[in-house]
Short mmCIF file of C-alpha atoms in Angstrom, two decimals:
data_model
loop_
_atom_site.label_atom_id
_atom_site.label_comp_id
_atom_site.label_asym_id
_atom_site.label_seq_id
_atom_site.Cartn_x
_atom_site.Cartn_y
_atom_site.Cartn_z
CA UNK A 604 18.92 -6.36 -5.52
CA UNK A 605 18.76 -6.09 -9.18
CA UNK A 606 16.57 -3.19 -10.88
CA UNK A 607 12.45 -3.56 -9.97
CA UNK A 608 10.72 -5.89 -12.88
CA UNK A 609 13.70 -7.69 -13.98
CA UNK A 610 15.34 -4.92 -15.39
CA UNK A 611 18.71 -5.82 -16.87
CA UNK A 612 21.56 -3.43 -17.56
CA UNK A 613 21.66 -4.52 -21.25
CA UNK A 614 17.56 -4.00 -21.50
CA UNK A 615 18.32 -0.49 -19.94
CA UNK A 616 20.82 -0.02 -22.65
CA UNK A 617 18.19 -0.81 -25.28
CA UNK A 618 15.46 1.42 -23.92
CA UNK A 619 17.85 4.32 -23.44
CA UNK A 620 17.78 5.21 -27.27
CA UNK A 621 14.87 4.14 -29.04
CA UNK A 622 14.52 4.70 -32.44
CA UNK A 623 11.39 6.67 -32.52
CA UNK A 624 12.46 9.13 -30.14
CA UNK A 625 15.97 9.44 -30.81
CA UNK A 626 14.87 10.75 -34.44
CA UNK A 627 10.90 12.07 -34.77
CA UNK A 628 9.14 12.69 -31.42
CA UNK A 629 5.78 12.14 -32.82
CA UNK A 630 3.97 8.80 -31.52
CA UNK A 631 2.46 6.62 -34.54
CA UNK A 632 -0.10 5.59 -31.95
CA UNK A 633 -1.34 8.92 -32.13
CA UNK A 634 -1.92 8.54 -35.57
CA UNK A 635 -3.92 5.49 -35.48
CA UNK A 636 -6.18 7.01 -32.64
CA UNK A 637 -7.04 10.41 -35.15
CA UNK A 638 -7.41 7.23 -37.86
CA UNK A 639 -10.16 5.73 -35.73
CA UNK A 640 -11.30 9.21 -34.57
CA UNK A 641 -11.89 9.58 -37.90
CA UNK A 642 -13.40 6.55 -38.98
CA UNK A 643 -16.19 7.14 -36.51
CA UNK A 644 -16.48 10.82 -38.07
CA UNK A 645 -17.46 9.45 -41.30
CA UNK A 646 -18.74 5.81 -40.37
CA UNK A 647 -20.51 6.24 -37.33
CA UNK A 648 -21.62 2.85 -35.33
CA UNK A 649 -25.28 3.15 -35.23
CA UNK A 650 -28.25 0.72 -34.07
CA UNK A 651 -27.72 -2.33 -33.76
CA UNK A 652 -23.83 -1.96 -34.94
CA UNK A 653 -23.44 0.38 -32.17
CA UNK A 654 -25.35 -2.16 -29.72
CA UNK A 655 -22.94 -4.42 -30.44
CA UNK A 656 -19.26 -2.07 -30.22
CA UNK A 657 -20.40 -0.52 -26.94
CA UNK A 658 -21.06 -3.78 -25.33
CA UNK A 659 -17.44 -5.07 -27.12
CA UNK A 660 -15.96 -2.03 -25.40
CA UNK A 661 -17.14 -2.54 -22.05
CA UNK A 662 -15.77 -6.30 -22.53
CA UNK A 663 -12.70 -4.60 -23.70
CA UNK A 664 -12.10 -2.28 -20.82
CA UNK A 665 -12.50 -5.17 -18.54
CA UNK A 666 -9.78 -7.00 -20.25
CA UNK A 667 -7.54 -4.24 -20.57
CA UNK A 668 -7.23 -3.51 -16.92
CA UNK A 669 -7.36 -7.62 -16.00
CA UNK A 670 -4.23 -7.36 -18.35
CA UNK A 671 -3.00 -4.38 -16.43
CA UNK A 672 -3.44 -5.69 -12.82
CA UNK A 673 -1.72 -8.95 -14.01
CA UNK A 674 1.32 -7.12 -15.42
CA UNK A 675 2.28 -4.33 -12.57
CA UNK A 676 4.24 -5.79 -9.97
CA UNK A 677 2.95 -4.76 -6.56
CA UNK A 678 5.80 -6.47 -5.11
CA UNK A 679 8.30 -4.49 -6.62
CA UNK A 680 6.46 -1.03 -6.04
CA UNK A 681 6.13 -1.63 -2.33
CA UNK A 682 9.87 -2.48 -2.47
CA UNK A 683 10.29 0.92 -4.16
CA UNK A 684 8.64 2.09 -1.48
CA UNK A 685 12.00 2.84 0.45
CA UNK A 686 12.32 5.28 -1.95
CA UNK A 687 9.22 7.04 -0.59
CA UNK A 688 10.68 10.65 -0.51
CA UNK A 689 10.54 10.64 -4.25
CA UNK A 690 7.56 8.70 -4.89
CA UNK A 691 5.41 11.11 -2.36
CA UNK A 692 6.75 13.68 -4.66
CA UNK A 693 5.48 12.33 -8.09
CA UNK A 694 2.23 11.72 -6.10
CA UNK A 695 2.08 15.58 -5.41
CA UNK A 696 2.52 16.30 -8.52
CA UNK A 697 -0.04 13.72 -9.96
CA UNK A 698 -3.10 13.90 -7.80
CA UNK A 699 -2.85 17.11 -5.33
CA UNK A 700 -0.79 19.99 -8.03
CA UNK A 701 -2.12 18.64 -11.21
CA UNK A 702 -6.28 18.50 -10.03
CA UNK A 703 -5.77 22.32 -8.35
CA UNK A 704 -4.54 23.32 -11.65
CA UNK A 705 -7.38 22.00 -13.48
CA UNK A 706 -9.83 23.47 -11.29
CA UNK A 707 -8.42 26.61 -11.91
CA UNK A 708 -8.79 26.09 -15.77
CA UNK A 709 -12.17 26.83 -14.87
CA UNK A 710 -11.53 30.31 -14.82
CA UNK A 711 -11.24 29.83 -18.88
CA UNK A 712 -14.44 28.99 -19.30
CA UNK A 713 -16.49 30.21 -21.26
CA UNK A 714 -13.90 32.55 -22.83
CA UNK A 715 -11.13 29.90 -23.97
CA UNK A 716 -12.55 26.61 -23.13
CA UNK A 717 -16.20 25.56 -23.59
CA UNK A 718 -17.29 23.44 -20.56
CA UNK A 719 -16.93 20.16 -21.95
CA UNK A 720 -13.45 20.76 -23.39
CA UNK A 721 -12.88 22.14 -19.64
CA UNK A 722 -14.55 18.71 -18.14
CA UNK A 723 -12.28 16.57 -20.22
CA UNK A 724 -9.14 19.06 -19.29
CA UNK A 725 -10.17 18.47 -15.86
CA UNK A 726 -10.25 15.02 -15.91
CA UNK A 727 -6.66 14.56 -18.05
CA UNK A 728 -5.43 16.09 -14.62
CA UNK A 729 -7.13 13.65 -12.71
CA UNK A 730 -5.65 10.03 -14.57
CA UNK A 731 -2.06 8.74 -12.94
CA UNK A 732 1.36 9.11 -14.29
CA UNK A 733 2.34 7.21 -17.56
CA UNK A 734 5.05 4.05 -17.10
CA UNK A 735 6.36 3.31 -20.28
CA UNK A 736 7.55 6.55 -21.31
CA UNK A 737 8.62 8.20 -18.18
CA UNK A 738 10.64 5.16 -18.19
CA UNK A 739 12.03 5.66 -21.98
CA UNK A 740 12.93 9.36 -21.25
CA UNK A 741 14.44 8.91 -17.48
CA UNK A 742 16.68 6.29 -19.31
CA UNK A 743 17.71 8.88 -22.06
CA UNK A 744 18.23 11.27 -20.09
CA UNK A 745 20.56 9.46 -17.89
CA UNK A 746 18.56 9.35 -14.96
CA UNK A 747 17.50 7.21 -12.49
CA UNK A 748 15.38 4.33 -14.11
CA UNK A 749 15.23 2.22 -11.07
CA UNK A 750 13.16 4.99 -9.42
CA UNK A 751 11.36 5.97 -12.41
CA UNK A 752 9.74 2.62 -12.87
CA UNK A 753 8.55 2.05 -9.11
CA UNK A 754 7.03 6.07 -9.25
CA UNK A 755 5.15 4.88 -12.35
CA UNK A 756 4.05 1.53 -11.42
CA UNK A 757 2.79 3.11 -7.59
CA UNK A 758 1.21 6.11 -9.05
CA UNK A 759 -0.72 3.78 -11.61
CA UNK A 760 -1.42 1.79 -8.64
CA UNK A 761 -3.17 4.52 -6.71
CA UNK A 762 -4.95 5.87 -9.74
CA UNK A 763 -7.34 2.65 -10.28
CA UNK A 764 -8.78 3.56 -7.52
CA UNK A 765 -7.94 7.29 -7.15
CA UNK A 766 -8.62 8.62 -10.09
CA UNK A 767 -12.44 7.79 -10.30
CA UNK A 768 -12.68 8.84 -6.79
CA UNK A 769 -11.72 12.41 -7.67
CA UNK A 770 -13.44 12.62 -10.64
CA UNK A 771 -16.85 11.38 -8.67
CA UNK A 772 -15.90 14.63 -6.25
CA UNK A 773 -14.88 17.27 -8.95
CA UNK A 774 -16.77 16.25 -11.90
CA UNK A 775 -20.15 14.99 -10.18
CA UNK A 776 -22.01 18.25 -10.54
CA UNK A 777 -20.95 18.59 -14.25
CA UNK A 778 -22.04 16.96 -17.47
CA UNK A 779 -20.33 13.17 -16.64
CA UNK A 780 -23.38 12.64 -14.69
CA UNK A 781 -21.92 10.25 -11.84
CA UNK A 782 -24.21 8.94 -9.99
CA UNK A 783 -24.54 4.91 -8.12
CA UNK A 784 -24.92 3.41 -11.63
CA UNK A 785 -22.20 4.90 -12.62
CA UNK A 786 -19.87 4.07 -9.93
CA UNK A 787 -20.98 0.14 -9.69
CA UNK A 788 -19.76 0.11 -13.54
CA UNK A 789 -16.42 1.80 -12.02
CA UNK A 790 -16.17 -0.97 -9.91
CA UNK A 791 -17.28 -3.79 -12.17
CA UNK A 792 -15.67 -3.05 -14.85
CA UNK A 793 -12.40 -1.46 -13.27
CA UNK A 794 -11.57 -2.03 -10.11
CA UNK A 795 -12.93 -5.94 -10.03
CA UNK A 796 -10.85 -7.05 -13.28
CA UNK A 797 -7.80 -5.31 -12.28
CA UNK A 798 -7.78 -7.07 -8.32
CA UNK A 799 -8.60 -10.38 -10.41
CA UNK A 800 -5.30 -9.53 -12.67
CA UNK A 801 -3.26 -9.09 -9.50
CA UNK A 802 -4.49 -12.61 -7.41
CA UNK A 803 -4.10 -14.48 -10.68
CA UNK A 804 -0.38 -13.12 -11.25
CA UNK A 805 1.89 -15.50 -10.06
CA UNK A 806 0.41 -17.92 -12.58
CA UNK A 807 -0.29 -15.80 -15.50
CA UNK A 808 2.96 -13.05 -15.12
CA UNK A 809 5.54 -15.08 -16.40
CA UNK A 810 3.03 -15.82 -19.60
CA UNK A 811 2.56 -12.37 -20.33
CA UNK A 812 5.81 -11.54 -19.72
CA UNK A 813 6.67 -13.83 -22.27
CA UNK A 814 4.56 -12.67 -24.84
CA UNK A 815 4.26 -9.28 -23.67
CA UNK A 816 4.67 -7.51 -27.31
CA UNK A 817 1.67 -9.63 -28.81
CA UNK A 818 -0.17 -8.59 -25.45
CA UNK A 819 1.10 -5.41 -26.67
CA UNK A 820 -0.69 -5.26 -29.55
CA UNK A 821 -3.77 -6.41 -28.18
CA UNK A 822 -3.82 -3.50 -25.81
CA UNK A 823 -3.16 -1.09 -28.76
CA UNK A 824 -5.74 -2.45 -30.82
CA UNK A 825 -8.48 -2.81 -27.82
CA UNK A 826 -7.80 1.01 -27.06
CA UNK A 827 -8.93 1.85 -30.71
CA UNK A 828 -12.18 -0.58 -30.45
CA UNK A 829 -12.82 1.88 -27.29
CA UNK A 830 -12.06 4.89 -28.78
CA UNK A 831 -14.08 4.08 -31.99
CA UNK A 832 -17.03 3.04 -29.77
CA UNK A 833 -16.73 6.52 -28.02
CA UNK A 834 -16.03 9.01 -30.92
CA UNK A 835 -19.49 7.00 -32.78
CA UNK A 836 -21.57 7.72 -29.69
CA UNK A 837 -20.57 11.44 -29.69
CA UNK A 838 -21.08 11.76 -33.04
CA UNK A 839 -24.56 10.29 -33.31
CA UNK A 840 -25.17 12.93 -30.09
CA UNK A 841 -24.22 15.48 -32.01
CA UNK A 842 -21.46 16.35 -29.36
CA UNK A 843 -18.62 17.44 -32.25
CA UNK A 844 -21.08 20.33 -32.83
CA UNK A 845 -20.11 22.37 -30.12
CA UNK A 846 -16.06 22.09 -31.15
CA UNK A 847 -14.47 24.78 -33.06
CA UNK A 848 -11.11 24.79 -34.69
CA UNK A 849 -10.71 27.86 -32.13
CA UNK A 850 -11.66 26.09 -29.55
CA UNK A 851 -8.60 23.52 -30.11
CA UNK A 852 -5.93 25.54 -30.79
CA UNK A 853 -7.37 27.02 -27.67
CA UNK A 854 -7.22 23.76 -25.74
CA UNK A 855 -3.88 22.84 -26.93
CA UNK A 856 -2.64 26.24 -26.14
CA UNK A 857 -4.01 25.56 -22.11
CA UNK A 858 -2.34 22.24 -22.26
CA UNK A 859 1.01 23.55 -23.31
CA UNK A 860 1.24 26.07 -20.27
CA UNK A 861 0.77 23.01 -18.16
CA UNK A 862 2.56 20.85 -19.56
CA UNK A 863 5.64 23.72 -19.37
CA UNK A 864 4.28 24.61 -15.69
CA UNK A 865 4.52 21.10 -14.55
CA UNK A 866 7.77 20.41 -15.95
CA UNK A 867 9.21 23.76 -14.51
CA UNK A 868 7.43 22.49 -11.31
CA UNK A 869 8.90 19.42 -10.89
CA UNK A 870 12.11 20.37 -11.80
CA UNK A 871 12.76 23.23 -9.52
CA UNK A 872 11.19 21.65 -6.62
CA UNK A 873 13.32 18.30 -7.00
CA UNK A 874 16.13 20.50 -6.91
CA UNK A 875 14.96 22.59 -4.09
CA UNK A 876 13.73 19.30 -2.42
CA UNK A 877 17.28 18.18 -2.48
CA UNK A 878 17.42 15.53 -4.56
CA UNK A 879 20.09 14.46 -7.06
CA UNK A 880 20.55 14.63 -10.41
CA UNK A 881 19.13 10.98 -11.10
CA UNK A 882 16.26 11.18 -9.16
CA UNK A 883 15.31 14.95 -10.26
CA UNK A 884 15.40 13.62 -13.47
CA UNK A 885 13.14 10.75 -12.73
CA UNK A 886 10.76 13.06 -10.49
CA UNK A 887 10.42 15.34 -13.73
CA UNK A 888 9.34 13.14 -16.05
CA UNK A 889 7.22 10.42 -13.78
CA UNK A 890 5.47 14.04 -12.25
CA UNK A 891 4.56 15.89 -15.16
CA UNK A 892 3.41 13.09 -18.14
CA UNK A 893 -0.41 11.68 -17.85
CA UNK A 894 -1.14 7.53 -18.87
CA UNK A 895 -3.82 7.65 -22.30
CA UNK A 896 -3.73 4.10 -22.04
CA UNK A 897 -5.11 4.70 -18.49
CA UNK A 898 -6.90 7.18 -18.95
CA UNK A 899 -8.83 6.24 -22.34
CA UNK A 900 -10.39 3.35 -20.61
CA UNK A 901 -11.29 4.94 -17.32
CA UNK A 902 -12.97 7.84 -19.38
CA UNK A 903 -15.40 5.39 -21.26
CA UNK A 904 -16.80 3.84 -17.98
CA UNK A 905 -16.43 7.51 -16.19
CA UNK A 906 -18.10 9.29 -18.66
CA UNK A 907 -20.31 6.92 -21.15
CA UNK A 908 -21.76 8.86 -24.32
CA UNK A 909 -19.73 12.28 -23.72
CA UNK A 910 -16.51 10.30 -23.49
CA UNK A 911 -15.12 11.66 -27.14
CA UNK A 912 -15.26 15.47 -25.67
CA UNK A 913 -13.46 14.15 -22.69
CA UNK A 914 -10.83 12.05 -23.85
CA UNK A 915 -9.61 14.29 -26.50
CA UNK A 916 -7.86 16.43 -23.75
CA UNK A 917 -5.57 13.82 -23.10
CA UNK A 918 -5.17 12.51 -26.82
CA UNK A 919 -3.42 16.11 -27.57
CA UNK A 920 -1.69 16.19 -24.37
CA UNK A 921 -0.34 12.86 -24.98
CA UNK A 922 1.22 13.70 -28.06
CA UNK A 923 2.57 17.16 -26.60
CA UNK A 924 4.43 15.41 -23.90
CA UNK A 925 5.93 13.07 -25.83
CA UNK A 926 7.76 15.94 -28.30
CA UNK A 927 8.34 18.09 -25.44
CA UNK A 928 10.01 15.61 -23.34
CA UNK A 929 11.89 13.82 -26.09
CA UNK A 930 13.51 17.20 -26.42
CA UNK A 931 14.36 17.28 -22.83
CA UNK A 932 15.80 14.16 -22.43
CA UNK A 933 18.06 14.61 -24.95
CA UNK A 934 19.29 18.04 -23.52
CA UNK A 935 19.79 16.23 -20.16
CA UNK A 936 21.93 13.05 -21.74
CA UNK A 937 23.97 16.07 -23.38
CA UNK A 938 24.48 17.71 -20.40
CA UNK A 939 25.87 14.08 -18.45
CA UNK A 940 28.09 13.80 -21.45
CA UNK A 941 29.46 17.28 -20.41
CA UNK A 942 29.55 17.71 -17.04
CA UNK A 943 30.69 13.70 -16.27
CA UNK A 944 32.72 13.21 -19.43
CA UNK A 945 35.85 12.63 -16.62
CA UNK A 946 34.02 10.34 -14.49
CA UNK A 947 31.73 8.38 -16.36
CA UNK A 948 28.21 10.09 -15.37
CA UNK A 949 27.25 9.06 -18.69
CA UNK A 950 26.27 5.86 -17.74
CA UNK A 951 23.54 5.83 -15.00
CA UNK A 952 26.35 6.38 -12.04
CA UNK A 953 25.63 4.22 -8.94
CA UNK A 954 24.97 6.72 -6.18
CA UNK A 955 27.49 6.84 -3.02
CA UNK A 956 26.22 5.39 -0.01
CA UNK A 957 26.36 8.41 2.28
CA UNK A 958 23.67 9.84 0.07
CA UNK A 959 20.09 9.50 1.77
CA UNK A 960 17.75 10.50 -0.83
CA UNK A 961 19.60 8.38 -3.50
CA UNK A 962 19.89 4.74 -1.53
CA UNK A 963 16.96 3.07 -3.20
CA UNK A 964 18.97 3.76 -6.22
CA UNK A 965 22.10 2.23 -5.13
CA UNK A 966 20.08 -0.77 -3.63
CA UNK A 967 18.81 -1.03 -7.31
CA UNK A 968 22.11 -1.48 -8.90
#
C-alpha cells in the first residue's frame, strides 16, 4: 500500500528539507499574526465595523473547518489504525498528559500566571496535535512519516469533537463562560461544517487537492480575519490591561518547561514503550506540538470576546515548537547519518517484517 494521502517517495524527499527550516526556524506566519495582533492594537474594529468582522469571522470559522473536514482523509486514518500502539500513544500525550499538566499550571496562579493567561494555557493543552509540521520534522529527522501523518490526521480527528468537550469540563467554571449557547455555536459552527466537509469529499477532495496551495492561502488569510476580529474585541474590553511584559516572559517561560517536559516525555517513554527508532521519532514530534490553525478557530467560538487572552498561549507556543523542534530534527537526521552511514538508515529504512510495533510502517512502503 503506498504511504496514507498519496504520499510519494519523491514528495517525501521534498518535504524532508524545507527551506525555512533547514536555515531560520522562525515561522513568517507568526509574523503576520503579531502584524494583525497589532493592527487591532492600534485600529480597533468598533460599531458597526466590528458588527460586521465578528459576523465575517463566524462565517470564516465555518469555512475553515468545512475546508478541514473535506481535506483529512478518514479513510486513510482508520487504515493507520493498525498502527494503533503508536497512535494510542500520541493520544496520551495529547488529551490525557498534556490537560493534567495544565491543570497543574494552576498552581502558578496568581504568582506567575494571571488567571486568564492560565485559562488560555489551559486550553493550548486542550487543542489536538498539529499535521503539517509534525509531518515536516518526522521527515527531517528521518523518521517514520507514514505514521506521523495518520497520528496527526486521527488526533485532529478526535479533537473536533474532543477538544470542546474538555474545555466545557475544565474551563466551564472559569471566565469562557460555557454554557448551552455556547455549545450550540460549538456545534453549528464546528462540528456541523466539518461532518458536511467529510460527506461532500469524494466530490470536492480531488478539487482541493488540486488547488490545495491557493486553498492554502485562503486558510492563512481567514485565520488573520479571525484573529483580527478577536484581538479588536479584547481591546475594546479593555482585556490587554491586565497583561504585563512580566507576565509574558512569565508565560513563555511556563510554556518552555512544557514544551521541554513533553518532548523528554515522549521520547523516553517511546523508547521505554519499545518502539523503534522511526516511530519514536514520529511519537515525539506528533505527541508534544499543538495545531494554531486548530486551535485559533476553536478558541473564537469557545471563548467569544476573551478569545485574544486565550489564544495568545498558543500563538507563543507555536512559534517555540517550531525552533525547538527544527533543532531536534536536525540532531536526529545527524545522528541516522552516523549511526546508518553503512547501511543506508539515512533514507527512511523499510522496517523488517518480524518487527511488531513497526508493520504499519512496512505496509506503508
Amino acid at each position: 500500500m503506498g504511504f496514507p494521502m498519496s504520499l510519494s517517495r519523491g514528495r517525501l524527499a521534498d518535504m524532508r528539507r524545507p527551506a525555512l527550516l533547514s536555515r531560520i526556524p522562525v515561522d513568517p506566519y507568526i509574523a503576520a499574526l503579531l502584524g494583525t495582533v497589532l493592527l487591532a492594537v492600534v485600529l480597533p474594529a468598533r460599531g458597526p465595523v466590528a458588527t460586521v468582522a465578528d459576523g465575517a469571522a463566524k462565517v470564516v470559522v465555518a469555512l475553515l473547518f468545512f475546508l478541514y473536514g473535506a481535506r483529512l482523509s478518514t479513510r486513510e486514518t482508520v487504515e493507520g489504525l493498525r498502527h494503533w500502539r503508536l497512535h494510542t500513544t500520541v493520544l496520551i500525550c495529547t488529551f490525557v498528559v498534556f490537560p493534567l499538566l495544565g491543570l497543574a499550571a494552576r498552581g502558578l496562579v496568581p504568582y506567575v500566571l494571571t488567571p486568564s493567561l492560565h485559562d488560555g494555557l489551559l486550553f493550548l493543552c486542550l487543542v489536538p496535535s498539529t499535521v503539517q509540521s509534525s509531518i515536516a520534522f518526522t521527515s527531517i529527522a528521518r523518521g517514520n512519516v507514514a505514521a506521523a501523518i495518520c497520528a496527526g490526521s486521527f488526533s485532529s480527528l478526535v479533537g473536533i469533537v474532543l477538544t470542546p468537550l474538555l474545555a466545557a469540563a475544565l474551563l466551564g467554571n472559569s471566565g469562557a463562560g460555557f454554557s448551552l449557547d455556547s455549545l450550540l455555536s460549538i456545534v453549528l459552527q464546528l462540528l456541523v461544517p466539518f461532518l458536511a466537509g467529510q460527506s461532500l469529499r469524494p466530490w470536492v477532495g480531488g478539487f482541493l487537492t488540486r488547488h490545495r496551495t491557493v486553498l492554502g492561502r485562503v486558510d492563512r488569510t481567514s485565520v488573520l480575519l479571525v484573529v483580527y476580529a478577536a484581538f479588536s474585541a479584547g481591546m475594546v474590553r479593555g482585556v490587554w490591561s491586565q497583561v504585563t511584559p512580566w507576565r509574558l516572559l512569565a508565560l513563555l517561560g511556563v510554556e518552555a518547561v512544557l514544551l521541554a517536559f513533553m518532548l523528554t516525555l515522549t521520547g523516553f517513554g517511546a523508547r521505554r514503550l519499545g518502539f523503534g527508532r522511526e516511530d519514536r521519532i514520529a511519537v515525539v514530534f506528533a505527541g508534544s506540538k499543538k495545531s494554531l490553525a486548530a486551535g485559533l478557530p476553536m478558541a473564537t467560538v469557545l471563548f467569544g470576546a476573551d478569545a485574544s487572552l486565550a489564544v495568545l498561549p498558543l500563538m507563543l507556543f507555536h512559534q517555540l515548537q517550531l525552533m525547538v523542534c527544527a533543532v531536534l530534527a536536525k540532531r536526529f537526521a545527524r545522528q541516522a547519518e552516523t549511526d546508518g552511514a553503512g547501511n543506508g538508515a539515512g533514507s527512511l529504512p523499510v522496517p523488517p517484517p518480524a518487527a511488531p510495533a513497526n508493520a504499519p510502517a512496512q505496509r506503508a512502503g
